[in-house]
């Protein structure tokens, strides 16, 4: 529960900082989601797929 509260506080802080500095945060959020689906999620899928294959080999 403590980690969730800290995470929410950090996100709220980033949102406020971007809002006060007049940065278009909606564009940043969309860019981060697009970047993570292109580069991070395939590596996570590959990692779990390799673990599955290793467990099936045993």
PDB file of C-alpha atoms in Angstrom:
ATOM      1  CA  UNK A   1       0.000   0.000   0.000  1.00  0.00           C
ATOM      2  CA  UNK A   2       2.888   2.324   0.799  1.00  0.00           C
ATOM      3  CA  UNK A   3       4.395   1.820  -2.674  1.00  0.00           C
ATOM      4  CA  UNK A   4       1.090   2.660  -4.357  1.00  0.00           C
ATOM      5  CA  UNK A   5       0.802   5.916  -2.430  1.00  0.00           C
ATOM      6  CA  UNK A   6       4.400   6.844  -3.274  1.00  0.00           C
ATOM      7  CA  UNK A   7       3.794   6.045  -6.952  1.00  0.00           C
ATOM      8  CA  UNK A   8       0.651   8.144  -7.064  1.00  0.00           C
ATOM      9  CA  UNK A   9       2.451  11.030  -5.339  1.00  0.00           C
ATOM     10  CA  UNK A  10       5.300  10.876  -7.859  1.00  0.00           C
ATOM     11  CA  UNK A  11       2.891  10.844 -10.813  1.00  0.00           C
ATOM     12  CA  UNK A  12       0.938  13.735  -9.342  1.00  0.00           C
ATOM     13  CA  UNK A  13       4.166  15.673  -8.809  1.00  0.00           C
ATOM     14  CA  UNK A  14       5.279  15.113 -12.399  1.00  0.00           C
ATOM     15  CA  UNK A  15       1.842  16.128 -13.649  1.00  0.00           C
ATOM     16  CA  UNK A  16       1.953  19.360 -11.626  1.00  0.00           C
ATOM     17  CA  UNK A  17       5.512  20.215 -12.694  1.00  0.00           C
ATOM     18  CA  UNK A  18       4.661  19.709 -16.362  1.00  0.00           C
ATOM     19  CA  UNK A  19       1.485  21.753 -15.932  1.00  0.00           C
ATOM     20  CA  UNK A  20       3.264  24.696 -14.335  1.00  0.00           C
ATOM     21  CA  UNK A  21       6.016  24.715 -16.940  1.00  0.00           C
ATOM     22  CA  UNK A  22       3.377  24.797 -19.714  1.00  0.00           C
ATOM     23  CA  UNK A  23       4.595  21.593 -21.358  1.00  0.00           C
ATOM     24  CA  UNK A  24       1.995  19.652 -23.306  1.00  0.00           C
ATOM     25  CA  UNK A  25       1.846  16.588 -21.042  1.00  0.00           C
ATOM     26  CA  UNK A  26      -0.800  14.835 -23.143  1.00  0.00           C
ATOM     27  CA  UNK A  27       1.744  14.594 -25.980  1.00  0.00           C
ATOM     28  CA  UNK A  28       4.426  13.280 -23.601  1.00  0.00           C
ATOM     29  CA  UNK A  29       2.116  10.581 -22.202  1.00  0.00           C
ATOM     30  CA  UNK A  30       1.121   9.411 -25.681  1.00  0.00           C
ATOM     31  CA  UNK A  31       4.786   9.363 -26.758  1.00  0.00           C
ATOM     32  CA  UNK A  32       5.806   7.321 -23.710  1.00  0.00           C
ATOM     33  CA  UNK A  33       3.030   4.788 -24.307  1.00  0.00           C
ATOM     34  CA  UNK A  34       4.014   4.482 -27.969  1.00  0.00           C
ATOM     35  CA  UNK A  35       7.704   4.089 -27.087  1.00  0.00           C
ATOM     36  CA  UNK A  36       7.027   1.449 -24.443  1.00  0.00           C
ATOM     37  CA  UNK A  37       4.841  -0.617 -26.769  1.00  0.00           C
ATOM     38  CA  UNK A  38       7.537  -0.519 -29.448  1.00  0.00           C
ATOM     39  CA  UNK A  39      10.593  -1.255 -27.331  1.00  0.00           C
ATOM     40  CA  UNK A  40       9.831  -2.443 -23.794  1.00  0.00           C
ATOM     41  CA  UNK A  41       6.879  -4.823 -24.200  1.00  0.00           C
ATOM     42  CA  UNK A  42       8.508  -7.012 -26.889  1.00  0.00           C
ATOM     43  CA  UNK A  43      11.490  -7.629 -24.594  1.00  0.00           C
ATOM     44  CA  UNK A  44       9.181  -8.546 -21.714  1.00  0.00           C
ATOM     45  CA  UNK A  45       7.285 -10.936 -23.989  1.00  0.00           C
ATOM     46  CA  UNK A  46      10.544 -12.459 -25.221  1.00  0.00           C
ATOM     47  CA  UNK A  47      11.794 -12.955 -21.657  1.00  0.00           C
ATOM     48  CA  UNK A  48       8.613 -14.766 -20.585  1.00  0.00           C
ATOM     49  CA  UNK A  49       8.568 -16.811 -23.781  1.00  0.00           C
ATOM     50  CA  UNK A  50      12.143 -18.003 -23.176  1.00  0.00           C
ATOM     51  CA  UNK A  51      11.257 -18.917 -19.579  1.00  0.00           C
ATOM     52  CA  UNK A  52       8.259 -20.897 -20.868  1.00  0.00           C
ATOM     53  CA  UNK A  53      10.414 -22.794 -23.360  1.00  0.00           C
ATOM     54  CA  UNK A  54      13.001 -23.575 -20.674  1.00  0.00           C
ATOM     55  CA  UNK A  55      10.354 -24.957 -18.320  1.00  0.00           C
ATOM     56  CA  UNK A  56       8.864 -27.071 -21.101  1.00  0.00           C
ATOM     57  CA  UNK A  57      12.289 -28.549 -21.902  1.00  0.00           C
ATOM     58  CA  UNK A  58      12.713 -29.859 -18.339  1.00  0.00           C
TER      59      UNK A  58
END
